[in-house]
């Protein structure tokens, strides 16, 4: 399973062990194209559709960012395949609160519900 | 727990309009007039209709007003369900002398398992001859019993058994269809391997369908089982779900449902005699609850949930009342078993005061794996019911779309800082 969709071991509490091959991760990030200003803050967001890697249906559409809120960083799993993300909370023009993150290793932008 | 006996080969013994024929037998003057029996559960509607009345346009389920309007000389008859049931139980017991595997299907229709009988009696023709003679003997014996519950004298010999229709085949459904094709007092044999050819020309009306499904098949231009079986199985499943799969396989002769002998334990009953006849419904409902609780306490019931429950009452002046309920969710809970009986009591109460009230558990399902058996409160019973309903829906969806579309949300790493690692979906597998 890919990095974004991988799952770990099961916690106790279920009498019958679920079949791991049928697991589907929830809240996978969606690929996005983000236009940045000079300070590296998002000013517009273009979604490519649903699915990891930008796969999805429908044409891409651009949405201007009206407000940039909190920003935080996650660094994890440095011992095997490092993950480094910069999350940014933005409010889109016309409403809509979206969480974006920049993959600091590949430089790609993604949309994800925290 | 005793072993359930089954048989792949079956003889269907069918006496059409069994209750109506009983009434005609005990009152021969009715045989020359259009006759209809009233519905035991809804006294405003007719239940069974004689051929003369049917010729005049009367159909089962019509209101009395509609029936009389169509056929003014129609004779309406109060049903006597206890007697019908006793007579049919006698027939089933008699068939038990031929084979240990006997499965009653409805009043007047029973299946006899014939696996292994060839070494005892011979081929299908010989088996049918034995069964026919047993039915005839039963009729003479019943005719000699004299008075029925209502005090009428039965004529002797009893005229019913002379005209059972018999069908021999592998599987209950072909045997039933064969019986419907037989002349009264005769038999039709469908030998192994000939089921598909035999079924292909039969009308779809022989399938166990509800009215809506029958109408839809008819609208699709399907008139025979052969036409239905010629369609791809998946197409029928897509239209009619799991029920459609069973219908298609029955029509194509792909499944041979075995005769299943009466499962253990034997029926459990509890009864009470009232010192003075009771007509008060509240009192009767309360008594029903007490009787259900008493029957549940029987040690023979341990490990089994009740699937079919019957209440019957002996009324003043020799009349009777009976109602039978098949529980969609078999239960070992007093209130869940008593509830449908009380509803029936309200909807179709006894026509007179009750002298004796009896509750019987007639069929059971194993109950050791069910939460409901141990449920002591309504909430847990309701949860169990909801779970079963959900699983049934999931099974239906999976059958129709070939993949499960319902999922559980399960915790994977709820502590993870990466949102996609916290939860996952897993197929909901009943």
Short mmCIF file of C-alpha atoms in Angstrom, two decimals:
data_model
loop_
_atom_site.label_atom_id
_atom_site.label_comp_id
_atom_site.label_asym_id
_atom_site.label_seq_id
_atom_site.Cartn_x
_atom_site.Cartn_y
_atom_site.Cartn_z
CA UNK A 1 0.00 0.00 0.00
CA UNK A 2 1.30 3.48 -0.73
CA UNK A 3 2.56 5.82 1.88
CA UNK A 4 -0.62 7.84 2.10
CA UNK A 5 -2.92 4.85 2.24
CA UNK A 6 -0.99 2.52 4.49
CA UNK A 7 -2.52 1.19 7.66
CA UNK A 8 -0.95 -0.26 10.73
CA UNK A 9 -1.81 -3.10 13.04
CA UNK A 10 -5.27 -3.62 14.42
CA UNK A 11 -6.16 -2.61 17.88
CA UNK A 12 -7.81 -5.17 20.07
CA UNK A 13 -11.57 -5.10 20.58
CA UNK A 14 -12.97 -7.06 17.62
CA UNK A 15 -13.77 -10.69 18.12
CA UNK A 16 -13.24 -11.59 14.47
CA UNK A 17 -10.04 -10.37 12.83
CA UNK A 18 -10.92 -8.28 9.78
CA UNK A 19 -9.32 -9.12 6.48
CA UNK A 20 -6.56 -6.61 5.95
CA UNK A 21 -6.75 -6.89 2.15
CA UNK A 22 -10.19 -5.35 2.25
CA UNK A 23 -9.19 -2.27 4.24
CA UNK A 24 -9.74 1.05 2.59
CA UNK A 25 -8.12 4.08 4.14
CA UNK A 26 -10.41 6.99 4.89
CA UNK A 27 -9.50 10.59 4.27
CA UNK A 28 -6.83 10.04 1.72
CA UNK A 29 -5.31 13.35 0.53
CA UNK A 30 -6.27 14.71 -2.85
CA UNK A 31 -3.80 16.24 -5.19
CA UNK A 32 -4.09 20.01 -5.62
CA UNK A 33 -2.28 22.81 -7.42
CA UNK A 34 -1.70 25.80 -5.21
CA UNK A 35 -0.69 29.25 -6.35
CA UNK A 36 1.56 30.96 -3.84
CA UNK A 37 2.43 34.55 -3.14
CA UNK A 38 5.93 35.91 -2.56
CA UNK A 39 5.89 34.77 1.04
CA UNK A 40 4.86 31.24 0.16
CA UNK A 41 1.26 31.62 1.29
CA UNK A 42 -1.57 30.13 -0.83
CA UNK A 43 -3.53 32.66 -2.89
CA UNK A 44 -5.45 30.27 -5.15
CA UNK A 45 -6.25 26.59 -5.18
CA UNK A 46 -6.84 24.38 -8.19
CA UNK A 47 -8.26 20.95 -7.50
CA UNK A 48 -7.59 18.16 -9.93
CA UNK A 49 -10.38 15.94 -8.73
CA UNK A 50 -10.62 13.12 -6.25
CA UNK A 51 -8.06 10.48 -5.52
CA UNK A 52 -4.47 10.17 -4.59
CA UNK A 53 -2.10 11.29 -7.26
CA UNK A 54 -4.55 13.65 -8.80
CA UNK A 55 -6.72 10.95 -10.35
CA UNK A 56 -10.34 11.88 -10.53
CA UNK A 57 -13.26 12.97 -12.61
CA UNK A 58 -14.25 16.40 -13.79
CA UNK A 59 -12.21 19.29 -15.09
CA UNK A 60 -9.82 21.14 -12.77
CA UNK A 61 -11.19 24.34 -11.29
CA UNK A 62 -9.45 27.26 -9.61
CA UNK A 63 -10.63 28.85 -6.36
CA UNK A 64 -9.12 32.07 -4.91
CA UNK A 65 -8.07 32.02 -1.28
CA UNK A 66 -9.61 34.76 0.83
CA UNK A 67 -7.97 34.11 4.15
CA UNK A 68 -5.06 32.04 5.44
CA UNK A 69 -5.48 30.72 8.96
CA UNK A 70 -3.33 28.47 11.09
CA UNK A 71 -0.22 26.78 9.85
CA UNK A 72 1.51 23.78 11.42
CA UNK A 73 4.07 21.17 10.54
CA UNK A 74 4.21 17.41 10.90
CA UNK A 75 7.42 15.41 10.78
CA UNK A 76 7.10 11.68 11.25
CA UNK A 77 8.59 8.30 10.50
CA UNK A 78 12.09 9.64 10.07
CA UNK A 79 13.34 6.14 10.86
CA UNK A 80 11.97 4.50 7.68
CA UNK A 81 10.41 6.76 5.04
CA UNK A 82 10.37 10.29 6.29
CA UNK A 83 7.18 12.29 6.16
CA UNK A 84 7.29 16.08 6.36
CA UNK A 85 4.18 18.16 5.81
CA UNK A 86 3.29 21.79 6.21
CA UNK A 87 -0.43 22.13 6.81
CA UNK A 88 -2.21 25.39 6.03
CA UNK A 89 -5.80 26.19 6.89
CA UNK A 90 -7.40 28.44 4.26
CA UNK A 91 -10.81 30.03 3.72
CA UNK A 92 -11.83 30.11 0.06
CA UNK A 93 -13.52 32.98 -1.68
CA UNK A 94 -17.26 32.49 -1.32
CA UNK A 95 -16.90 30.27 1.71
CA UNK A 96 -15.41 26.89 2.35
CA UNK A 97 -12.74 25.94 4.85
CA UNK A 98 -10.01 23.77 3.41
CA UNK A 99 -6.91 22.15 4.82
CA UNK A 100 -3.92 22.07 2.49
CA UNK A 101 -0.57 20.61 3.05
CA UNK A 102 2.69 20.86 1.24
CA UNK A 103 4.77 17.73 1.05
CA UNK A 104 8.10 19.20 2.03
CA UNK A 105 9.98 16.30 0.50
CA UNK A 106 8.40 16.32 -2.98
CA UNK A 107 7.09 19.88 -3.03
CA UNK A 108 3.59 18.72 -4.03
CA UNK A 109 0.40 20.19 -2.57
CA UNK A 110 -2.50 18.15 -1.28
CA UNK A 111 -5.94 18.75 0.19
CA UNK A 112 -6.98 16.79 3.22
CA UNK A 113 -9.44 16.96 6.09
CA UNK A 114 -7.45 17.04 9.33
CA UNK B 1 -30.33 -31.98 19.79
CA UNK B 2 -31.67 -34.59 17.40
CA UNK B 3 -30.49 -34.94 13.84
CA UNK B 4 -32.68 -33.42 11.13
CA UNK B 5 -33.63 -35.95 8.46
CA UNK B 6 -33.66 -34.83 4.85
CA UNK B 7 -34.47 -36.38 1.52
CA UNK B 8 -33.63 -35.14 -1.98
CA UNK B 9 -36.43 -37.03 -3.68
CA UNK B 10 -39.91 -35.98 -2.75
CA UNK B 11 -43.52 -36.84 -3.21
CA UNK B 12 -45.87 -33.90 -2.97
CA UNK B 13 -49.27 -34.85 -1.57
CA UNK B 14 -51.72 -32.11 -2.41
CA UNK B 15 -55.39 -31.87 -1.61
CA UNK B 16 -56.49 -28.52 -3.06
CA UNK B 17 -58.85 -26.39 -0.99
CA UNK B 18 -58.43 -28.71 1.96
CA UNK B 19 -60.48 -26.66 4.49
CA UNK B 20 -63.25 -26.10 1.96
CA UNK B 21 -63.40 -29.80 1.12
CA UNK B 22 -63.66 -30.60 4.82
CA UNK B 23 -66.64 -28.30 5.15
CA UNK B 24 -68.26 -29.85 2.10
CA UNK B 25 -67.55 -33.26 3.57
CA UNK B 26 -69.32 -32.57 6.82
CA UNK B 27 -72.19 -30.73 5.13
CA UNK B 28 -72.75 -32.49 1.82
CA UNK B 29 -75.61 -30.16 0.89
CA UNK B 30 -73.02 -27.39 0.43
CA UNK B 31 -71.34 -29.25 -2.40
CA UNK B 32 -74.01 -28.24 -4.89
CA UNK B 33 -73.92 -24.54 -4.09
CA UNK B 34 -71.31 -21.81 -4.50
CA UNK B 35 -69.40 -21.73 -1.24
CA UNK B 36 -66.76 -19.53 0.36
CA UNK B 37 -64.93 -19.82 3.66
CA UNK B 38 -64.35 -16.68 5.67
CA UNK B 39 -60.81 -15.66 6.49
CA UNK B 40 -59.89 -16.82 10.01
CA UNK B 41 -57.82 -13.65 10.49
CA UNK B 42 -60.21 -11.18 8.92
CA UNK B 43 -63.85 -12.12 9.13
CA UNK B 44 -64.79 -9.47 6.56
CA UNK B 45 -63.03 -11.24 3.72
CA UNK B 46 -63.36 -14.55 2.00
CA UNK B 47 -60.50 -17.03 2.24
CA UNK B 48 -61.18 -20.09 0.13
CA UNK B 49 -63.62 -20.21 -2.74
CA UNK B 50 -65.31 -23.23 -4.30
CA UNK B 51 -65.11 -23.73 -8.08
CA UNK B 52 -68.78 -22.79 -8.44
CA UNK B 53 -68.23 -19.50 -6.66
CA UNK B 54 -65.04 -18.86 -8.59
CA UNK B 55 -66.97 -19.33 -11.81
CA UNK B 56 -69.21 -16.50 -10.66
CA UNK B 57 -66.19 -14.24 -10.22
CA UNK B 58 -65.58 -14.59 -6.48
CA UNK B 59 -61.90 -14.55 -5.57
CA UNK B 60 -60.00 -15.09 -2.30
CA UNK B 61 -59.38 -11.83 -0.47
CA UNK B 62 -62.59 -10.15 -1.64
CA UNK B 63 -64.78 -8.53 0.97
CA UNK B 64 -68.02 -10.24 1.79
CA UNK B 65 -69.91 -7.40 0.12
CA UNK B 66 -67.98 -7.80 -3.11
CA UNK B 67 -68.42 -11.56 -3.09
CA UNK B 68 -72.17 -11.42 -2.46
CA UNK B 69 -72.51 -8.72 -5.09
CA UNK B 70 -70.93 -10.99 -7.68
CA UNK B 71 -72.67 -14.15 -6.55
CA UNK B 72 -75.94 -13.58 -4.61
CA UNK B 73 -76.55 -17.30 -3.85
CA UNK B 74 -73.06 -17.59 -2.31
CA UNK B 75 -72.96 -19.60 0.92
CA UNK B 76 -70.55 -18.18 3.46
CA UNK B 77 -69.08 -20.51 6.02
CA UNK B 78 -67.37 -19.67 9.32
CA UNK B 79 -63.96 -21.33 9.41
CA UNK B 80 -63.09 -23.99 11.94
CA UNK B 81 -59.29 -23.79 11.87
CA UNK B 82 -58.69 -26.12 14.77
CA UNK B 83 -60.52 -28.94 13.05
CA UNK B 84 -58.72 -28.30 9.77
CA UNK B 85 -55.42 -28.41 11.55
CA UNK B 86 -56.25 -31.56 13.47
CA UNK B 87 -57.32 -33.33 10.31
CA UNK B 88 -54.20 -32.26 8.48
CA UNK B 89 -52.02 -33.27 11.41
CA UNK B 90 -53.64 -36.69 11.16
CA UNK B 91 -52.71 -36.88 7.49
CA UNK B 92 -49.12 -35.89 8.22
CA UNK B 93 -48.92 -38.51 10.96
CA UNK B 94 -50.26 -41.13 8.58
CA UNK B 95 -47.65 -40.20 5.97
CA UNK B 96 -45.07 -40.66 8.70
CA UNK B 97 -45.82 -44.37 8.49
CA UNK B 98 -44.48 -44.37 4.93
CA UNK B 99 -41.36 -42.31 5.47
CA UNK B 100 -39.66 -40.73 8.49
CA UNK B 101 -39.15 -37.56 6.48
CA UNK B 102 -42.42 -35.68 6.16
CA UNK B 103 -42.63 -31.91 5.79
CA UNK B 104 -45.99 -30.18 5.99
CA UNK B 105 -46.07 -27.13 3.73
CA UNK B 106 -49.58 -25.76 4.21
CA UNK B 107 -53.04 -27.09 4.92
CA UNK B 108 -53.59 -29.86 2.40
CA UNK B 109 -50.03 -29.97 1.07
CA UNK B 110 -47.19 -32.03 2.45
CA UNK B 111 -43.95 -33.47 1.15
CA UNK B 112 -42.81 -37.01 1.79
CA UNK B 113 -39.12 -37.81 1.47
CA UNK B 114 -38.56 -40.94 -0.57
CA UNK B 115 -34.80 -41.41 -0.43
CA UNK B 116 -34.19 -45.05 0.47
CA UNK B 117 -37.79 -46.14 0.01
CA UNK B 118 -37.02 -47.92 -3.26
CA UNK B 119 -35.51 -50.82 -1.34
CA UNK B 120 -38.60 -51.01 0.81
CA UNK B 121 -41.38 -50.47 -1.68
CA UNK B 122 -39.81 -50.34 -5.17
CA UNK B 123 -39.68 -47.59 -7.76
CA UNK B 124 -41.57 -44.31 -7.89
CA UNK B 125 -44.80 -45.93 -9.09
CA UNK B 126 -44.80 -48.38 -6.18
CA UNK B 127 -43.97 -45.60 -3.71
CA UNK B 128 -46.84 -43.51 -5.02
CA UNK B 129 -49.19 -46.46 -4.74
CA UNK B 130 -48.22 -46.94 -1.10
CA UNK B 131 -48.67 -43.27 -0.32
CA UNK B 132 -52.00 -43.19 -2.11
CA UNK B 133 -53.26 -46.18 -0.15
CA UNK B 134 -52.06 -44.64 3.12
CA UNK B 135 -53.95 -41.45 2.34
CA UNK B 136 -57.03 -43.48 1.50
CA UNK B 137 -56.79 -45.43 4.76
CA UNK B 138 -56.39 -42.18 6.65
CA UNK B 139 -59.55 -40.88 5.03
CA UNK B 140 -61.56 -43.91 6.00
CA UNK B 141 -60.23 -43.71 9.54
CA UNK B 142 -61.09 -40.00 9.74
CA UNK B 143 -64.51 -40.69 8.33
CA UNK B 144 -65.10 -43.28 11.01
CA UNK B 145 -64.24 -40.85 13.77
CA UNK B 146 -67.74 -39.49 13.71
CA UNK B 147 -68.19 -36.07 15.17
CA UNK B 148 -65.94 -33.16 14.45
CA UNK B 149 -65.24 -30.32 16.83
CA UNK B 150 -68.35 -28.47 15.85
CA UNK B 151 -70.54 -31.46 16.51
CA UNK B 152 -71.42 -32.30 12.94
CA UNK B 153 -71.38 -35.85 11.79
CA UNK B 154 -68.79 -36.62 9.12
CA UNK B 155 -70.02 -38.86 6.36
CA UNK B 156 -68.33 -42.19 6.06
CA UNK B 157 -66.31 -42.98 4.07
CA UNK B 158 -64.62 -39.60 4.15
CA UNK B 159 -64.66 -38.34 0.56
CA UNK B 160 -61.52 -36.21 0.59
CA UNK B 161 -58.63 -38.61 0.23
CA UNK B 162 -60.00 -40.12 -2.93
CA UNK B 163 -58.70 -37.10 -4.77
CA UNK B 164 -55.21 -36.17 -3.61
CA UNK B 165 -52.88 -35.15 -6.40
CA UNK B 166 -49.42 -36.63 -6.16
CA UNK B 167 -46.15 -35.55 -7.72
CA UNK B 168 -42.84 -37.41 -7.60
CA UNK B 169 -39.56 -35.67 -8.42
CA UNK B 170 -36.12 -34.80 -7.19
CA UNK B 171 -36.60 -31.69 -5.07
CA UNK B 172 -39.70 -30.19 -3.53
CA UNK B 173 -40.40 -27.66 -6.23
CA UNK B 174 -40.56 -30.06 -9.19
CA UNK B 175 -42.61 -32.43 -7.02
CA UNK B 176 -45.05 -29.64 -6.22
CA UNK B 177 -45.33 -28.62 -9.88
CA UNK B 178 -45.86 -32.27 -10.82
CA UNK B 179 -48.67 -32.53 -8.28
CA UNK B 180 -50.36 -29.46 -9.74
CA UNK B 181 -50.27 -31.14 -13.16
CA UNK B 182 -51.78 -34.39 -11.88
CA UNK B 183 -55.46 -35.22 -12.17
CA UNK B 184 -57.36 -35.72 -8.91
CA UNK B 185 -56.46 -39.11 -7.50
CA UNK B 186 -53.58 -39.48 -9.96
CA UNK B 187 -49.85 -38.83 -9.96
CA UNK B 188 -47.20 -37.35 -12.22
CA UNK B 189 -43.63 -38.62 -12.07
CA UNK B 190 -40.67 -36.49 -13.10
CA UNK B 191 -37.67 -38.77 -13.31
CA UNK B 192 -34.20 -37.60 -12.41
CA UNK B 193 -32.65 -35.65 -15.24
CA UNK B 194 -35.97 -34.68 -16.75
CA UNK B 195 -36.66 -31.80 -14.38
CA UNK B 196 -35.51 -29.02 -16.70
CA UNK B 197 -37.53 -30.26 -19.65
CA UNK B 198 -40.59 -30.77 -17.47
CA UNK B 199 -40.36 -27.36 -15.83
CA UNK B 200 -39.63 -25.43 -19.04
CA UNK B 201 -43.21 -25.59 -20.26
CA UNK B 202 -44.84 -24.75 -16.94
CA UNK B 203 -46.39 -21.39 -16.18
CA UNK B 204 -44.52 -18.96 -13.98
CA UNK B 205 -47.57 -19.01 -11.72
CA UNK B 206 -46.20 -22.17 -10.10
CA UNK B 207 -43.24 -20.23 -8.69
CA UNK B 208 -43.47 -19.07 -5.08
CA UNK B 209 -43.98 -15.42 -6.04
CA UNK B 210 -45.60 -12.45 -4.47
CA UNK B 211 -48.18 -10.63 -6.57
CA UNK B 212 -45.84 -7.78 -7.45
CA UNK B 213 -43.06 -10.02 -8.72
CA UNK B 214 -45.57 -12.04 -10.70
CA UNK B 215 -46.89 -8.87 -12.29
CA UNK B 216 -43.40 -7.67 -13.18
CA UNK B 217 -42.49 -11.01 -14.77
CA UNK B 218 -45.71 -10.90 -16.71
CA UNK B 219 -44.98 -7.36 -17.89
CA UNK B 220 -41.57 -8.51 -19.04
CA UNK B 221 -43.34 -11.01 -21.27
CA UNK B 222 -42.24 -14.05 -19.29
CA UNK B 223 -44.97 -16.67 -19.30
CA UNK B 224 -43.18 -19.93 -18.71
CA UNK B 225 -40.38 -21.19 -16.53
CA UNK B 226 -38.44 -21.98 -19.67
CA UNK B 227 -38.59 -18.35 -20.78
CA UNK B 228 -37.39 -17.25 -17.38
CA UNK B 229 -34.57 -19.80 -17.30
CA UNK B 230 -33.45 -18.73 -20.78
CA UNK B 231 -32.47 -15.32 -19.43
CA UNK B 232 -29.06 -14.81 -17.84
CA UNK B 233 -29.13 -15.47 -14.13
CA UNK B 234 -27.40 -12.16 -13.45
CA UNK B 235 -30.12 -10.24 -15.28
CA UNK B 236 -32.80 -11.76 -13.05
CA UNK B 237 -30.73 -11.07 -9.95
CA UNK B 238 -30.26 -7.46 -11.04
CA UNK B 239 -34.04 -7.07 -11.26
CA UNK B 240 -35.24 -9.11 -8.31
CA UNK B 241 -32.29 -9.52 -5.94
CA UNK B 242 -31.69 -12.68 -3.97
CA UNK B 243 -35.27 -13.79 -4.41
CA UNK B 244 -34.71 -13.55 -8.14
CA UNK B 245 -31.72 -15.84 -7.97
CA UNK B 246 -33.78 -18.48 -6.19
CA UNK B 247 -36.63 -18.09 -8.68
CA UNK B 248 -34.26 -18.45 -11.62
CA UNK B 249 -32.64 -21.54 -10.18
CA UNK B 250 -35.99 -23.10 -9.39
CA UNK B 251 -37.20 -22.37 -12.92
CA UNK B 252 -34.02 -23.76 -14.45
CA UNK B 253 -34.13 -26.87 -12.29
CA UNK B 254 -30.73 -25.96 -10.88
CA UNK B 255 -31.63 -26.51 -7.26
CA UNK B 256 -33.37 -29.43 -5.66
CA UNK B 257 -34.59 -28.35 -2.25
CA UNK B 258 -34.70 -31.40 0.00
CA UNK B 259 -37.59 -32.46 2.14
CA UNK B 260 -36.72 -31.66 5.72
CA UNK B 261 -38.27 -33.77 8.41
CA UNK B 262 -39.91 -32.11 11.35
CA UNK B 263 -37.07 -30.64 13.36
CA UNK B 264 -36.64 -31.39 17.02
CA UNK B 265 -37.92 -30.69 19.52
CA UNK B 266 -41.45 -31.84 19.17
CA UNK B 267 -44.11 -29.15 19.65
CA UNK B 268 -44.33 -27.71 23.12
CA UNK B 269 -47.67 -26.59 24.47
CA UNK B 270 -49.31 -25.05 27.50
CA UNK B 271 -53.02 -24.78 28.12
CA UNK B 272 -55.47 -23.45 30.63
CA UNK B 273 -59.13 -24.31 31.25
CA UNK B 274 -61.26 -21.43 32.45
CA UNK B 275 -63.74 -22.25 35.19
CA UNK B 276 -66.14 -19.85 33.51
CA UNK B 277 -65.87 -18.93 29.79
CA UNK B 278 -63.87 -15.74 29.22
CA UNK B 279 -64.65 -13.13 26.58
CA UNK B 280 -62.60 -10.23 27.94
CA UNK B 281 -59.71 -9.58 25.52
CA UNK B 282 -57.42 -8.11 28.14
CA UNK B 283 -57.82 -11.20 30.24
CA UNK B 284 -57.17 -13.40 27.22
CA UNK B 285 -54.09 -11.40 26.26
CA UNK B 286 -52.74 -11.71 29.77
CA UNK B 287 -53.40 -15.43 29.73
CA UNK B 288 -51.58 -15.73 26.41
CA UNK B 289 -48.51 -14.14 27.95
CA UNK B 290 -48.63 -16.50 30.90
CA UNK B 291 -48.98 -19.51 28.63
CA UNK B 292 -46.09 -18.39 26.43
CA UNK B 293 -43.93 -17.99 29.52
CA UNK B 294 -44.93 -21.43 30.76
CA UNK B 295 -44.16 -23.07 27.41
CA UNK B 296 -40.81 -21.25 27.25
CA UNK B 297 -39.89 -22.73 30.58
CA UNK B 298 -40.10 -26.24 29.19
CA UNK B 299 -36.71 -27.94 29.41
CA UNK B 300 -37.20 -29.29 25.90
CA UNK B 301 -37.08 -25.72 24.62
CA UNK B 302 -33.58 -25.09 25.96
CA UNK B 303 -31.20 -24.12 23.19
CA UNK B 304 -33.98 -23.41 20.71
CA UNK B 305 -35.72 -20.27 19.65
CA UNK B 306 -39.37 -20.35 18.72
CA UNK B 307 -40.18 -19.77 15.07
CA UNK B 308 -43.83 -20.76 14.76
CA UNK B 309 -46.31 -20.25 17.54
CA UNK B 310 -49.98 -21.04 17.57
CA UNK B 311 -52.78 -20.09 19.90
CA UNK B 312 -56.06 -21.92 19.81
CA UNK B 313 -59.19 -21.69 21.82
CA UNK B 314 -62.16 -23.92 22.41
CA UNK B 315 -65.20 -21.69 22.47
CA UNK B 316 -68.63 -22.06 23.92
CA UNK B 317 -71.09 -24.13 21.90
CA UNK B 318 -68.37 -26.26 20.33
CA UNK B 319 -66.84 -23.59 18.06
CA UNK B 320 -63.14 -22.90 17.90
CA UNK B 321 -60.62 -20.18 17.20
CA UNK B 322 -57.02 -20.45 16.11
CA UNK B 323 -54.23 -18.22 14.99
CA UNK B 324 -50.71 -19.08 13.95
CA UNK B 325 -47.75 -16.78 13.68
CA UNK B 326 -44.39 -17.34 12.03
CA UNK B 327 -41.88 -15.08 13.69
CA UNK B 328 -39.62 -13.32 11.22
CA UNK B 329 -36.97 -13.27 13.90
CA UNK B 330 -37.21 -16.44 15.96
CA UNK B 331 -37.15 -15.58 19.60
CA UNK B 332 -36.97 -16.98 23.09
CA UNK B 333 -38.38 -13.83 24.62
CA UNK B 334 -41.87 -13.98 26.07
CA UNK B 335 -42.97 -10.54 24.98
CA UNK B 336 -41.69 -10.90 21.43
CA UNK B 337 -43.52 -14.18 21.00
CA UNK B 338 -46.72 -13.03 22.67
CA UNK B 339 -46.91 -9.68 20.86
CA UNK B 340 -48.06 -10.96 17.44
CA UNK B 341 -50.53 -13.30 19.10
CA UNK B 342 -52.06 -10.38 20.97
CA UNK B 343 -52.25 -8.38 17.75
CA UNK B 344 -54.12 -11.24 16.10
CA UNK B 345 -56.35 -11.45 19.14
CA UNK B 346 -57.26 -7.79 18.67
CA UNK B 347 -57.68 -8.00 14.91
CA UNK B 348 -59.63 -11.23 14.74
CA UNK B 349 -60.91 -12.11 18.20
CA UNK B 350 -62.72 -15.35 18.98
CA UNK B 351 -66.37 -15.32 18.00
CA UNK B 352 -67.44 -16.37 21.48
CA UNK B 353 -66.34 -16.86 25.05
CA UNK B 354 -63.27 -19.03 25.52
CA UNK B 355 -63.43 -22.19 27.59
CA UNK B 356 -59.92 -23.43 26.98
CA UNK B 357 -56.88 -21.56 25.69
CA UNK B 358 -53.76 -23.29 24.36
CA UNK B 359 -50.41 -21.98 23.19
CA UNK B 360 -48.16 -24.24 21.15
CA UNK B 361 -44.64 -23.78 19.82
CA UNK B 362 -44.60 -25.67 16.56
CA UNK B 363 -41.24 -24.96 14.95
CA UNK B 364 -37.89 -23.95 16.31
CA UNK B 365 -34.49 -22.76 15.19
CA UNK B 366 -31.25 -23.35 17.03
CA UNK B 367 -30.67 -20.46 19.36
CA UNK B 368 -27.28 -20.98 20.86
CA UNK B 369 -25.45 -18.41 18.78
CA UNK B 370 -27.98 -15.63 19.00
CA UNK B 371 -27.73 -12.69 21.30
CA UNK B 372 -31.47 -12.55 21.40
CA UNK B 373 -31.69 -15.74 23.39
CA UNK B 374 -29.91 -14.03 26.21
CA UNK B 375 -31.53 -10.66 25.77
CA UNK B 376 -33.36 -9.68 28.89
CA UNK B 377 -34.34 -6.21 27.89
CA UNK B 378 -36.10 -4.69 24.93
CA UNK B 379 -33.13 -2.53 23.93
CA UNK B 380 -30.74 -5.41 23.41
CA UNK B 381 -33.40 -7.36 21.55
CA UNK B 382 -33.96 -4.33 19.31
CA UNK B 383 -30.22 -4.05 18.68
CA UNK B 384 -30.08 -7.68 17.69
CA UNK B 385 -33.01 -7.14 15.34
CA UNK B 386 -31.40 -4.10 13.75
CA UNK B 387 -28.16 -5.98 13.26
CA UNK B 388 -29.94 -8.82 11.54
CA UNK B 389 -31.83 -6.40 9.30
CA UNK B 390 -28.60 -4.60 8.40
CA UNK B 391 -26.87 -7.84 7.56
CA UNK B 392 -29.77 -8.94 5.41
CA UNK B 393 -29.62 -5.64 3.52
CA UNK B 394 -25.87 -5.96 3.06
CA UNK B 395 -26.26 -9.47 1.71
CA UNK B 396 -28.90 -8.26 -0.71
CA UNK B 397 -26.68 -5.43 -1.98
CA UNK B 398 -23.72 -7.75 -2.40
CA UNK B 399 -25.83 -10.23 -4.33
CA UNK B 400 -27.15 -7.57 -6.64
CA UNK B 401 -23.96 -5.63 -7.33
CA UNK B 402 -21.44 -8.46 -6.92
CA UNK B 403 -19.45 -6.44 -4.43
CA UNK B 404 -20.14 -5.13 -0.97
CA UNK B 405 -21.05 -1.46 -0.91
CA UNK B 406 -21.55 -1.20 2.83
CA UNK B 407 -18.57 -0.85 5.12
CA UNK B 408 -17.63 -0.61 8.76
CA UNK B 409 -15.52 2.29 9.95
CA UNK B 410 -12.77 0.80 12.08
CA UNK B 411 -10.02 2.36 14.11
CA UNK B 412 -6.54 1.67 12.78
CA UNK B 413 -4.18 4.16 14.39
CA UNK B 414 -6.46 6.73 16.01
CA UNK B 415 -3.46 8.30 17.71
CA UNK B 416 -1.64 8.95 14.42
CA UNK B 417 -0.79 12.51 13.44
CA UNK B 418 -1.42 11.55 9.82
CA UNK B 419 -5.18 11.80 9.25
CA UNK B 420 -5.34 9.00 6.65
CA UNK B 421 -3.81 6.55 9.12
CA UNK B 422 -6.45 6.90 11.82
CA UNK B 423 -9.49 5.10 10.40
CA UNK B 424 -10.26 2.71 7.59
CA UNK B 425 -13.24 1.05 5.95
CA UNK B 426 -13.81 -2.66 5.89
CA UNK B 427 -16.48 -4.54 3.96
CA UNK B 428 -19.58 -5.26 5.96
CA UNK B 429 -19.79 -9.02 5.65
CA UNK B 430 -22.84 -10.61 7.18
#
